XYZ file of C-alpha atoms in Angstrom:
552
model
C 0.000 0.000 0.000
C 1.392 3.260 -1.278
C 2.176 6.064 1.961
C -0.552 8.071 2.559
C -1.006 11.788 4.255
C -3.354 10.186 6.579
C -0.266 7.578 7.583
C 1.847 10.608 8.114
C -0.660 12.426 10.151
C -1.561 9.262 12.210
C 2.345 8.601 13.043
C 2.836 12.274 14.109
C -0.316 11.872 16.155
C 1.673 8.951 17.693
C 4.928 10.305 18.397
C 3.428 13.064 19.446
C 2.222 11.577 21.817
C 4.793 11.017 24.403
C 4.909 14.807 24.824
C 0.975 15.183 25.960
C 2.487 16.944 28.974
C 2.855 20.090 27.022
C -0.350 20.198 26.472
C -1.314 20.504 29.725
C -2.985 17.219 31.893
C -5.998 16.973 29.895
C -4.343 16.243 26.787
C -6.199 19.368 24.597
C -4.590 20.975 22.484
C -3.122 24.796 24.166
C -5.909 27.872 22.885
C -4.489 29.570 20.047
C -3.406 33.256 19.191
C -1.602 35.096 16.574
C 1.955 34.868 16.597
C 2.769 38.630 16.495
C 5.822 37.942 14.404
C 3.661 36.337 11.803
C 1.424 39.492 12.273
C 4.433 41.501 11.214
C 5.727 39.368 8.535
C 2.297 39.762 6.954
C 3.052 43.874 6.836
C 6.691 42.670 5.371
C 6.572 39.230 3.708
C 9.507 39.555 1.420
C 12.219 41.890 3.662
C 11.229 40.916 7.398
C 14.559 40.655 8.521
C 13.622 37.556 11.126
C 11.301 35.201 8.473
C 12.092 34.393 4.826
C 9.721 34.688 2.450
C 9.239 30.713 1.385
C 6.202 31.005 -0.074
C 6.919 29.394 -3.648
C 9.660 26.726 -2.578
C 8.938 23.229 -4.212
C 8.437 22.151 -7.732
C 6.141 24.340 -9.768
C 6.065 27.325 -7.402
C 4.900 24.282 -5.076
C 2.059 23.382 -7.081
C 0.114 20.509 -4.643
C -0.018 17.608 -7.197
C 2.867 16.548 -9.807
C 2.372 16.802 -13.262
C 2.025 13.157 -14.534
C 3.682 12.524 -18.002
C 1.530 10.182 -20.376
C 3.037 6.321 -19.790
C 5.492 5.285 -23.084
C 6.892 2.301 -21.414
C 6.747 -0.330 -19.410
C 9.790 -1.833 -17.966
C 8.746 -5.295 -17.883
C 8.856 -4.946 -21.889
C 12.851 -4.138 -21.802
C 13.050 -6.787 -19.889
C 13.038 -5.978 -15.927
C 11.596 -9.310 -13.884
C 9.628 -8.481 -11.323
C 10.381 -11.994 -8.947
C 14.031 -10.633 -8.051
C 15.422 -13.497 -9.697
C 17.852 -11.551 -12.134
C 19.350 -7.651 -12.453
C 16.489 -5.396 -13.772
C 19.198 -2.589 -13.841
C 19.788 -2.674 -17.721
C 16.405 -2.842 -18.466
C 15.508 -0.229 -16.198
C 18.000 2.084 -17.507
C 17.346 1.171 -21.032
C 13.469 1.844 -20.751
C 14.176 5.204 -18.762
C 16.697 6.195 -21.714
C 14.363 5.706 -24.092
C 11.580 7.408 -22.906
C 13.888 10.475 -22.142
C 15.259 10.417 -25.814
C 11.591 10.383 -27.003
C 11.024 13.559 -25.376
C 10.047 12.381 -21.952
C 7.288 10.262 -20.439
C 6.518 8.124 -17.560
C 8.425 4.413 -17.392
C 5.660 2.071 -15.161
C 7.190 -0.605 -13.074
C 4.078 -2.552 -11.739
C 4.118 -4.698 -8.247
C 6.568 -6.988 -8.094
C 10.873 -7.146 -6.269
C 13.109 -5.943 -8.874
C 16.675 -6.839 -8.109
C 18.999 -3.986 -9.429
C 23.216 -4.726 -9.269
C 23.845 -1.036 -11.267
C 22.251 2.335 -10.091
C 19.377 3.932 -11.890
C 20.212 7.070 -13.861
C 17.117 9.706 -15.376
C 18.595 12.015 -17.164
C 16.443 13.164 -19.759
C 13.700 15.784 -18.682
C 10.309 15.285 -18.443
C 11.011 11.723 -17.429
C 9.745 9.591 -14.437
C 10.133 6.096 -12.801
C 6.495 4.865 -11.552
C 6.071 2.018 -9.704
C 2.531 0.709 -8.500
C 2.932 2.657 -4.700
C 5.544 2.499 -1.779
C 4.102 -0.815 -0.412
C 4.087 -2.899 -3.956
C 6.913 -2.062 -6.189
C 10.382 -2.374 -4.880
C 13.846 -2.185 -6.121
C 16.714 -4.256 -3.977
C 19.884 -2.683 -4.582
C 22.463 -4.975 -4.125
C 25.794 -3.481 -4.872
C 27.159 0.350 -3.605
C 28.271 3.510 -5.905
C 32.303 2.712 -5.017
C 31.529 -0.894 -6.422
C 29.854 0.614 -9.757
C 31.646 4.046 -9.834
C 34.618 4.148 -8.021
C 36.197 5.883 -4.755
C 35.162 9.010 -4.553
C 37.251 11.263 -2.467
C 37.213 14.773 -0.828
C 38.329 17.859 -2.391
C 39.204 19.214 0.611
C 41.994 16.722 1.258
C 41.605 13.946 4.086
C 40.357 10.429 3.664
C 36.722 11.080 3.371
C 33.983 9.488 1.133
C 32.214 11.754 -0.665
C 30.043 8.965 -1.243
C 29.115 9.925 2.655
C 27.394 13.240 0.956
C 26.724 12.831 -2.377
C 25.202 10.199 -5.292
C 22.096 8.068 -5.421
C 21.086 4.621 -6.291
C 18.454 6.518 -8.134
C 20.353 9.773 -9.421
C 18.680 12.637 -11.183
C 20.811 14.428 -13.066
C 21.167 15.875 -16.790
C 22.813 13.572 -18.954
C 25.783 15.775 -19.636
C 26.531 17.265 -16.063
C 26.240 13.511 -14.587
C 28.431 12.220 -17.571
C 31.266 15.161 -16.219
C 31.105 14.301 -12.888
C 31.023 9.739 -12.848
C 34.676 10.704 -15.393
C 36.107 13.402 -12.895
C 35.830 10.908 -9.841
C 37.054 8.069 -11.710
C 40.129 10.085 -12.852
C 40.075 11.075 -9.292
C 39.973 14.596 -9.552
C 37.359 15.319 -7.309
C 34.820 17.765 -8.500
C 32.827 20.682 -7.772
C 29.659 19.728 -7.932
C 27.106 22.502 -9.212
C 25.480 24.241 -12.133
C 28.840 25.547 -13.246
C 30.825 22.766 -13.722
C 33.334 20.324 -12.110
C 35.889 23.557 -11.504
C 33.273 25.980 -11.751
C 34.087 27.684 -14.625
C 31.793 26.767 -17.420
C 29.156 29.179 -17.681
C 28.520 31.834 -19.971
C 27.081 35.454 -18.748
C 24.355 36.365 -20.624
C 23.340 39.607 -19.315
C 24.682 42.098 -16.297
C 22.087 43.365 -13.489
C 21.129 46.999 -12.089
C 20.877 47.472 -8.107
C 17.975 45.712 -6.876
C 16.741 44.237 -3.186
C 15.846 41.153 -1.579
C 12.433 40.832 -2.060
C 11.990 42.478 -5.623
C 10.693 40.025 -7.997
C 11.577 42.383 -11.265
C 15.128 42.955 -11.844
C 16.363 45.439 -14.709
C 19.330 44.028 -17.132
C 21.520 45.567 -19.167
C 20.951 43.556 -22.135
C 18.006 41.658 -22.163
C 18.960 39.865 -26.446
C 19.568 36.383 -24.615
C 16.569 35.964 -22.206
C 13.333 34.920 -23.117
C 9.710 33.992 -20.853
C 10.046 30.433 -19.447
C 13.871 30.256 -19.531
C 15.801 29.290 -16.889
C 18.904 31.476 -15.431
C 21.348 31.011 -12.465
C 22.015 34.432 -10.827
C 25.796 34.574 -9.887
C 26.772 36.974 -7.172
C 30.527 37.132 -6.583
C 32.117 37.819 -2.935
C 34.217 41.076 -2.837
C 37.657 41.320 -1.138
C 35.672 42.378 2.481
C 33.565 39.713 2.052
C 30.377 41.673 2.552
C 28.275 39.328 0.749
C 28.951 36.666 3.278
C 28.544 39.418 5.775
C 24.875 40.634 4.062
C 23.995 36.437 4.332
C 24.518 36.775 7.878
C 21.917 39.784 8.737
C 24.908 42.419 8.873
C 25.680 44.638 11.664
C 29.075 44.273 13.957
C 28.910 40.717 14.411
C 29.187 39.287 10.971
C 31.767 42.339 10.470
C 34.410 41.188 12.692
C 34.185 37.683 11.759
C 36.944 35.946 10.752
C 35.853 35.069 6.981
C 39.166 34.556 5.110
C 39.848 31.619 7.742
C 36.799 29.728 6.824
C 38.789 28.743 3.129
C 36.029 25.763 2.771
C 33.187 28.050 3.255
C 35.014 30.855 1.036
C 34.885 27.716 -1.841
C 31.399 27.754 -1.991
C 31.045 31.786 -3.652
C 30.216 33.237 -5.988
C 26.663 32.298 -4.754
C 24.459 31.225 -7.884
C 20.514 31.044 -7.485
C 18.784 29.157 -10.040
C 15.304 30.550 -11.077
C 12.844 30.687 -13.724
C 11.820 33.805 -16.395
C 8.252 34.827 -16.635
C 8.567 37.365 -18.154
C 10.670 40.187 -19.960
C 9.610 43.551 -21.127
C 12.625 45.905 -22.379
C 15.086 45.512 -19.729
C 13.012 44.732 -17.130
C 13.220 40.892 -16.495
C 10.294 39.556 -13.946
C 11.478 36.227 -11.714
C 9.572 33.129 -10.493
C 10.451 34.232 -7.423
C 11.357 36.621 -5.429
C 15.565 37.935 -4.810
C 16.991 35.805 -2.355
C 19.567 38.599 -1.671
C 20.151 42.051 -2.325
C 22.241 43.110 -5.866
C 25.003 45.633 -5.460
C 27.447 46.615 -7.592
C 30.355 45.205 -5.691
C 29.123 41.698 -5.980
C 29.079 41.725 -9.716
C 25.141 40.648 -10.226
C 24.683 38.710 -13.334
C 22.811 36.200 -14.982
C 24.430 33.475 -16.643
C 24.023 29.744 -18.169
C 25.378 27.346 -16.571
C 24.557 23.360 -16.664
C 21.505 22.001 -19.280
C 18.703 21.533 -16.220
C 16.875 18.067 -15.161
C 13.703 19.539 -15.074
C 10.212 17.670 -14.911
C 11.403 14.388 -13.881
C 10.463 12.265 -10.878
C 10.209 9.155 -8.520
C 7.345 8.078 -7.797
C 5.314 4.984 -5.730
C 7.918 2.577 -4.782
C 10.682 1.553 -2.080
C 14.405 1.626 -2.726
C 15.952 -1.583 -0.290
C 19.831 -1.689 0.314
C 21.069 -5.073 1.214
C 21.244 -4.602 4.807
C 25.087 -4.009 5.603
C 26.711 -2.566 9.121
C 26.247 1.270 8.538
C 29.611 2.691 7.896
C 32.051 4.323 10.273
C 31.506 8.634 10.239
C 32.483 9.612 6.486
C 33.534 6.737 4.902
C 29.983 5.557 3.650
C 30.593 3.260 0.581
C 27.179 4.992 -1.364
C 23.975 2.693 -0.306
C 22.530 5.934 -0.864
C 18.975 6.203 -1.449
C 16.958 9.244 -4.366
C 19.528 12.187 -5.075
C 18.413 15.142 -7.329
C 21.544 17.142 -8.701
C 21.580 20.211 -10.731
C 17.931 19.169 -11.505
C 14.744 22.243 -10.789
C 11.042 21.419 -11.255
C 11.542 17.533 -10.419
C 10.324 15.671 -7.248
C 9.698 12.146 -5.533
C 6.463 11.414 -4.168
C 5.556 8.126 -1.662
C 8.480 6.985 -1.959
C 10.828 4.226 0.718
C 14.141 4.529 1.094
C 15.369 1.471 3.291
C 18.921 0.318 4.787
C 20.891 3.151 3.364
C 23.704 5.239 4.122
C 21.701 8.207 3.451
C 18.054 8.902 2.142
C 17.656 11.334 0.150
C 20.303 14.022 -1.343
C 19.734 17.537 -2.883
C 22.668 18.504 -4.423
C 22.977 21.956 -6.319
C 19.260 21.086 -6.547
C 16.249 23.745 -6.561
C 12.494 23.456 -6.738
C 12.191 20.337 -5.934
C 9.633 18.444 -3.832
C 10.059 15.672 -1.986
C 6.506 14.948 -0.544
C 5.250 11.504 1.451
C 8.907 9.847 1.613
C 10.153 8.003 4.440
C 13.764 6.754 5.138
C 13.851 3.363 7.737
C 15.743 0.376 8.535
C 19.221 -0.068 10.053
C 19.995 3.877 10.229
C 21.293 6.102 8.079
C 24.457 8.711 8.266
C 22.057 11.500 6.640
C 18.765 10.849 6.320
C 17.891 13.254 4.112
C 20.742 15.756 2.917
C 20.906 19.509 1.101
C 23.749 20.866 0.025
C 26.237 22.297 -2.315
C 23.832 25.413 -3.079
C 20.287 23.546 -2.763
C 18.023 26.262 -2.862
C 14.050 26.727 -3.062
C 13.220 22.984 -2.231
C 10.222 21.585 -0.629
C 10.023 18.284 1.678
C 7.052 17.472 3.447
C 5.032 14.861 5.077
C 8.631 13.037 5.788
C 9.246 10.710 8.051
C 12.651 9.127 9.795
C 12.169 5.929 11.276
C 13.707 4.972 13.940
C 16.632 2.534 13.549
C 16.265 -0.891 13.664
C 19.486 -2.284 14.777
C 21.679 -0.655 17.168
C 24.091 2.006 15.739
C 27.667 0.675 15.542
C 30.632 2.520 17.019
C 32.102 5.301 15.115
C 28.999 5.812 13.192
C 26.772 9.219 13.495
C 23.540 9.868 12.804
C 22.677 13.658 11.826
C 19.331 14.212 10.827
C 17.484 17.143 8.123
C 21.159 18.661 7.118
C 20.932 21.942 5.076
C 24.374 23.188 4.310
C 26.751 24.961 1.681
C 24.771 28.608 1.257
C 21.638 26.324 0.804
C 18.399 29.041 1.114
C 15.208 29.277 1.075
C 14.266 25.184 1.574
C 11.505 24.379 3.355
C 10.680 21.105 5.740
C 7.162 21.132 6.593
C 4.899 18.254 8.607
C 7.453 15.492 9.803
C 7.727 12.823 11.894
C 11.506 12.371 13.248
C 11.456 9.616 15.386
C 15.506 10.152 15.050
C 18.132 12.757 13.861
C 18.325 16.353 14.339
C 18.163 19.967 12.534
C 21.123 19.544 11.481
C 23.395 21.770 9.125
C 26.882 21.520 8.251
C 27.949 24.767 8.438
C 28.516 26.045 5.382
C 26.285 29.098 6.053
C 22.867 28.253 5.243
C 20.345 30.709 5.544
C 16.801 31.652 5.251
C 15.632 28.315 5.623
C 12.453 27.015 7.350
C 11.393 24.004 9.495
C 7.658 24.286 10.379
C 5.189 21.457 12.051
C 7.685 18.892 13.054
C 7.882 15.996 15.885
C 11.078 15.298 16.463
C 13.521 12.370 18.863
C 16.405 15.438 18.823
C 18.964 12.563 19.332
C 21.321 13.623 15.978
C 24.421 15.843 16.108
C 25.376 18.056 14.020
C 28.527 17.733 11.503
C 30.978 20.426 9.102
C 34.629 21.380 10.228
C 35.593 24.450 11.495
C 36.714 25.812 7.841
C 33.572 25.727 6.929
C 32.172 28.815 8.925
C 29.159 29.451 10.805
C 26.417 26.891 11.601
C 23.719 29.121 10.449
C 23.457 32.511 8.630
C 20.041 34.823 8.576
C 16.087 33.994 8.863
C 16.273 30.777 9.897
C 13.017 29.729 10.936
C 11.419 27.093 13.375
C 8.086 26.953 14.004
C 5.794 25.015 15.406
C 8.257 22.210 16.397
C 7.728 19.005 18.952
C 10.737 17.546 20.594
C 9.552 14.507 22.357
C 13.141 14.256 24.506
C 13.630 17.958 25.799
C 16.838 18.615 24.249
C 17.387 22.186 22.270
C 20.727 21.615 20.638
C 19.884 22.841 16.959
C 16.204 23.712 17.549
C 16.268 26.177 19.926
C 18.632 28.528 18.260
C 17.868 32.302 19.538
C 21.466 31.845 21.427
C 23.478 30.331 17.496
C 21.370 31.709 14.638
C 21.473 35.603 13.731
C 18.048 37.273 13.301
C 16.178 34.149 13.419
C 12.723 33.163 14.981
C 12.419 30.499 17.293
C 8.432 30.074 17.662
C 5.989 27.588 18.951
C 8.967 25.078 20.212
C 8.586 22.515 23.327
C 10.278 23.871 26.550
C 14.077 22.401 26.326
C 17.179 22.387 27.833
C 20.785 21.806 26.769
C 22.184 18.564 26.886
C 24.688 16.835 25.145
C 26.137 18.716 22.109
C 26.424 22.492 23.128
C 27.726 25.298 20.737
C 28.475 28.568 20.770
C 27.878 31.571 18.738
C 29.749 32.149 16.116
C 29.077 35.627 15.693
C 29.747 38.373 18.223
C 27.151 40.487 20.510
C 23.596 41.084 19.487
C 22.199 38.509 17.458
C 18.905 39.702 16.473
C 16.924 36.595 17.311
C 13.601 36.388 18.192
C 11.742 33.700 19.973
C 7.599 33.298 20.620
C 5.583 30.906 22.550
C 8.474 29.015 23.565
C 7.165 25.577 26.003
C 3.652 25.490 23.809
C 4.144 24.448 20.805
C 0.560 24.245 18.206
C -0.643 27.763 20.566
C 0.219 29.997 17.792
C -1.233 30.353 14.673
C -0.657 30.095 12.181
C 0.265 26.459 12.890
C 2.602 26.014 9.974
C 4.783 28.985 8.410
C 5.078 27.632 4.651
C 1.246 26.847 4.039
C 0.405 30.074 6.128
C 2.488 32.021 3.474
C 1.237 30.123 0.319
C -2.144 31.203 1.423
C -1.303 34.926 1.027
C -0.848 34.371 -2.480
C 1.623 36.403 -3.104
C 5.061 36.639 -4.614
C-alpha cells in the first residue's frame, strides 16, 4: 500500500504523543493566538529581517499535485523481472533512456521485487520512474556507488567518502553534467559539484544586473537579447575582497563584520553564490522572476545572470521503495554509497511516496532547486544523513517526511545527523514530519533563510561540518511550530546560534549533550515566541500560512 497523508498524520499523532504533557494534563490541544511575528511578517513578507519569504519553494512554485507525463513504457517490456530473480538494472536504464530520448514520459514498473546490481540514472527531462505505490513495487539494490563508480574522495583533502554526501542509487541528473562528474571521480579529480561545472568555470554570462533588493521580484538588465519567458537562469553573485556578501547572508551589523571570513577557506569555496530561477517574463530591460531575490544586488558583488549546466527539469520518482542489502552502517564519512533518491543540478523535479530502506543516506539535494520531496520516508538499520541539502540547494520543498527509527543498534564510530541543510543552501523548506531520530542539522557552510515548520522530532542527531567551513547558520532561519519529544534544544532552539532568526511555537528544552556557541559576536537579532507550547500559535505552519497569502 502506497504512503498516505493520513499515515503521516496518524504517526505524528503517535509520536506526538509522548509529549501530551505540554499540552497541559488533559491532553487538549493549548488555545491559540496570533503569533505577532507572523502578524508583522504579513506587513513585510519579502524583507522581514527575522522570516524568509518561502512562499513558492517546491516544484512548480509548489504546485500541490505533480504533473504526470503520459506512460510510453513499461519496464517489464525491456526486460526488468519483477520476482528478483535476475538484475532489472539494464532494463531499467534502457526503458528510462528511451523514454527520455523520445522527449520524456513516464516508465511504469508494476508490483513486483526488482533486483537492481547497477544504479538507476534519469537524465532526460520530463522523465519519471512509476512504480505501483511504496508498499508494492520495490527495487533491492544490491551493490554500492564505489563498487559501480569508483572511490570518490574529498576535495578538501583527508580520507573522506564523498560517497558519505553525495550520489544516489536513483540519481537525477542531466545527462551531460552527470556524464562530467562519474569521469572526474574516476580520474580522481574530485569535482565541484554545481550548475557551473566540475571547476566551476563553465558558464557563460548572458546579461549584467542593475541594483535591486531582496524581495523584488523584477530585476532590470543591461541587455536583455539572450533571455526569453520560461527560460531558466542562475544568478551569480561574486564575494568582494571584504567579504560583505557573506557578511549581508549573515543579517549584517558588527557581528558578521568582525568575523573571521578569510579563515573559513572551505566556506570561502562555496562563492560566488548562484541562485537558479525561472523567467516569466521580460519587457525591455526589465526581467520579472519566479520568485522573489533571495539577496540584495550591489554593484560590488558583480550581479549577473548566466548559463550554466543544461537543467533536469520535470522528472520524478514516484510509488515505490528503494531496499539496500542490509550491511553494518559505515564508520563517520567513509559511507561506501547505499545511498537512497539524489536530485543534482535538476529544478522542477520531485519524488512522491516513496521508501528509502537500509541506506547510508536517504535522500540528497545537491545543487538542486524546486524540488519536492513529498510523502517519503527513510527506515531500517539507520542512516548517516537521512535526508541531505547541500552544495547550493536552494528553493526545495520536503514534506510529510518521516525518519524511522533505527532498527538495529548504531555501531561505534557511526553518526547519525538528521534534516542537514548546508553549503549557502536558502530558502528550503521542511514542513509536517515525523523524526522519530536525527536532528536539525546543518553543516555549516552558512545556510540561511531556511524554514522548518510542524515537526515531531527524537532530537537525538548531532550536528557535523569542520571548522573551515564557517558558521552553523546565517540569517532567517526559521522554526516553528516544532515538537521535541526528549527535551533537548541543541539545533532547535537557536535564539542563542542563529542571527536574526525566529524560534516560535517550540517545546520547553534544555541543553544537553552537544552544546555550541555563537559564532558571531554580541547582538544577534533573534527572536523567539511561545516558547514551552508548541501548536498555541497560529498560524500552525509557516510555509502553508504564506502560500495562502498568495503572493510573490
Amino acid at each position: 500500500m502506497a504512503l498516505s497523508r493520513r499515515q503521516f498524520v496518524g504517526g505524528a499523532v503517535a509520536v506526538a504523543g509522548a509529549t501530551t504533557a505540554a499540552l497541559g494534563t488533559t491532553g487538549l490541544a493549548p488555545p491559540t493566538r496570533p503569533a505577532e511575528l507572523w502578524r508583522e511578517f504579513e506587513a513585510d513578507p519579502y524583507t522581514h529581517p527575522q522570516i524568509p519569504y518561502v512562499g513558492r519553494a517546491g516544484a512548480h512554485a509548489g504546485a500541490r499535485r505533480a504533473p504526470r507525463p503520459p506512460v510510453v513504457a513499461n519496464a517489464l517490456a525491456y526486460g526488468a523481472t519483477p520476482d528478483g530473480s535476475a538484475d532489472s538494472a539494464p532494463a531499467l536504464n534502457r526503458a528510462l533512456a528511451a523514454a527520455g530520448e523520445r522527449g520524456g514520459g513516464t516508465v511504469l514498473l508494476p508490483p513486483g521485487t526488482y533486483r537492481i546490481d547497477d544504479y538507476l540514472r534519469i537524465g532526460h527531462s520530463g522523465t519519471v520512474l512509476r512504480g505501483a505505490g511504496s508498499g508494492r513495487t520495490t527495487l533491492l539494490a544490491t551493490r554500492n556507488l564505489t563498487e559501480l563508480i569508483g572511490p570518490y574522495g574529498s576535495r578538501y583533502g583527508g580520507d573522506k567518502s564523498s560517497w558519505s554526501w553525495a550520489g544516489g542509487l536513483i540519481w537525477l541528473s542531466p545527462r551531460a553534467r552527470h556524464a562530467s562528474l562519474v569521469a572526474a571521480i574516476r580520474d580522481r579529480a574530485w569535482p565541484f559539484e554545481g550548475w557551473t561545472g566540475n571547476r566551476r568555470d563553465e558558464w557563460t554570462t548572458l546579461t549584467t544586473l542593475r541594483p535591486a533588493r531582496r524581495g523584488d521580484r523584477s530585476v532590470t538588465v543591461e541587455d536583455p537579447s539572450a533571455l526569453r519567458r520560461g527560460r531558466l537562469v542562475v544568478l551569480r553573485l561574486a564575494d568582494d575582497p571584504d567579504h560583505t556578501l557573506l557578511e549581508h547572508m549573515a543579517g549584517g551589523g558588527p557581528g558578521p563584520e568582525a568575523y573571521t571570513w578569510d579563515e573559513r577557506t572551505k566556506l570561502t569555496s562555496y562563492v560566488p553564490y548562484e541562485w537558479p530561477v525561472r523567467i516569466t517574463s521580460v519587457r525591455g530591460r526589465t526581467v520579472t522572476l519566479e520568485r522573489p531575490l533571495p539577496l540584495d544586488l550591489r554593484p560590488e558583488w558583480d550581479p549577473r545572470l548566466i548559463s550554466g549546466a543544461e537543467p533536469l527539469t520535470g522528472s520524478g520518482v514516484v510509488g515505490l521503495t528503494l531496499e539496500a542489502v542490509e550491511t553494518p552502517q559505515s564508520p563517520h564519512l567513509l559511507d561506501q554509497g547505499y545511498n537512497g533518491v539524489t536530485f543534482q543540478c535538476a529544478y522542477d523535479c520531485w519524488a512522491e511516496d516513496v521508501v528509502v530502506r537500509h541506506v547510508d543516506n536517504g535522500f540528497g539535494l545537491v545543487a538542486a532547486s524546486a524540488c519536492t520531496l513529498r510523502r517519503t520516508r527513510v527506515e531500517g538499520r539507520g542512516s548517516h544523513h537521512p535526508y541531505f541539502c547541500r552544495e547550493g540547494a536552494h528553493d526545495n520543498l520536503v514534506e510529510e517526511f518521516r525518519v524511522a527509527a533505527r532498527t538495529v543498534p548504531a555501531p561505534a564510530g557511526t553518526q547519525l545527523h538528521g534534516i542537514n541543510v548546508e553549503g549557502l543552501s536558502s530558502h528550503n523548506v521542511w514542513s509536517r514530519g515525523v523524526m522519530e531520530m536525527g536532528t536539525f542539522d546543518t553543516h555549516r557552510g552558512m545556510p540561511f533563510a531556511n524554514v522548518r515548520t510542524e515537526i515531531t522530532v527524537e532530537n537525538n542527531g548531532r550536528h557535523g561540518g569542520d571548522a573551515s567551513a564557517g558558521p552553523l547558520y546565517g540569517a532567517r532561519f526559521a522554526h516553528w511550530n516544532v515538537t521535541v519529544t526528549n527535551g533537548r534544544a541543541g539545533l532547535v532552539k537557536i535564539d542563542t546560534i542563529a542571527p536574526y532568526s525566529a524560534t516560535v511555537g517550540i517545546s520547553e528544552v534544555r541543553e544537553f549533550d552537544q552544546t555550541d556557541v555563537p559564532d558571531f559576536t554580541g547582538d544577534l537579532h533573534a527572536r523567539v515566541e511561545a516558547y514551552g507550547t508548541p501548536g498555541s500559535v497560529r498560524p500552525r505552519n509557516l510555509y502553508e500560512a504564506q502560500r495562502a497569502l498568495g503572493r510573490g
